[in-house]
Amino acid sequence: MKQIAPSILSADFMNLQRDIQNLEHAGADLLHVDIMDGMFVPNLSFGPQVVAGLRPLTQLGLDIHLMVEQPERYIAQFAEAGADLIMIHAEATQHLYRGLQMIKDAGVKAGVVINPGTPVSAIEPVLSLVDQVLVMTVNPGFGGQTFIPAMLTKVTELAIYRQQHAEITYTIEVDGGVNDQTIGACAKAGADIFVAGSYTFAGDLATRIATLKQAAHDAG
Ligand code: DX5
Ligand code: ZN
């Protein structure tokens, strides 16, 4: 089942409640929530209070993408705020395995993220532990960047790895530069969940989400 996860980074922050509810009505499968600390990435977004405020506004799952140095420091707060899944970057912690265990111990699904410069081999030791792997298809930090096609080999590698290991159940997500032109290749490579920020919000939400779903479905 291919799923579309709009990134609320491209929403109107002064009308976040409206945009969240519109996304749900428009057929979004879950919400991708980008948390940026101004250190791991050169941008700031928002913190757990905003996530706690969003939680009662929607039935959709909240996927929290932590672009934060030493993310272990904030796992409890985001779990408490109502996260359904928390993703941490392999590059942001010295203790990736421990960080992922902390997420699970908090009763939340755990995901690992790799930047464009990080190979799948760097996370192989944690692949049996995670519920989701996120392959960045841009350098993290900003919406509206150009998709990096070379990242697709990592998606394929992860899909093959999952196929070869019966105990492995992670979903594969792609994030960055996903639009009607690039989503097909991602689906073909084996991605299950597609984050789309600027593309989703640049037109009628329902039409854009339906277009993405159709393209993913046709290609995958
Ligand atoms: C980038 C974020 C993305 C971003 C995607 O650092 O992780 O989730 O919002 O935006 P688009 O879809 O515009 O590339
Ligand atoms: Zn993201």
Tab-separated table of C-alpha atoms in Angstrom, residues 79 83-84 101-109:
chain	number	residue	atom	x	y	z
A	79	ALA	CA	6.398	10.687	22.592
A	83	ALA	CA	3.956	11.041	18.103
A	84	ASP	CA	3.025	7.772	16.383
A	101	GLN	CA	15.505	1.539	21.759
A	102	MET	CA	14.537	4.652	23.718
A	103	ILE	CA	11.833	5.415	21.149
A	104	LYS	CA	10.452	1.877	21.395
A	105	ASP	CA	10.594	1.952	25.181
A	106	ALA	CA	8.477	5.119	25.031
A	107	GLY	CA	5.795	3.060	23.260
A	108	VAL	CA	6.277	4.718	19.875
A	109	LYS	CA	7.319	3.230	16.523
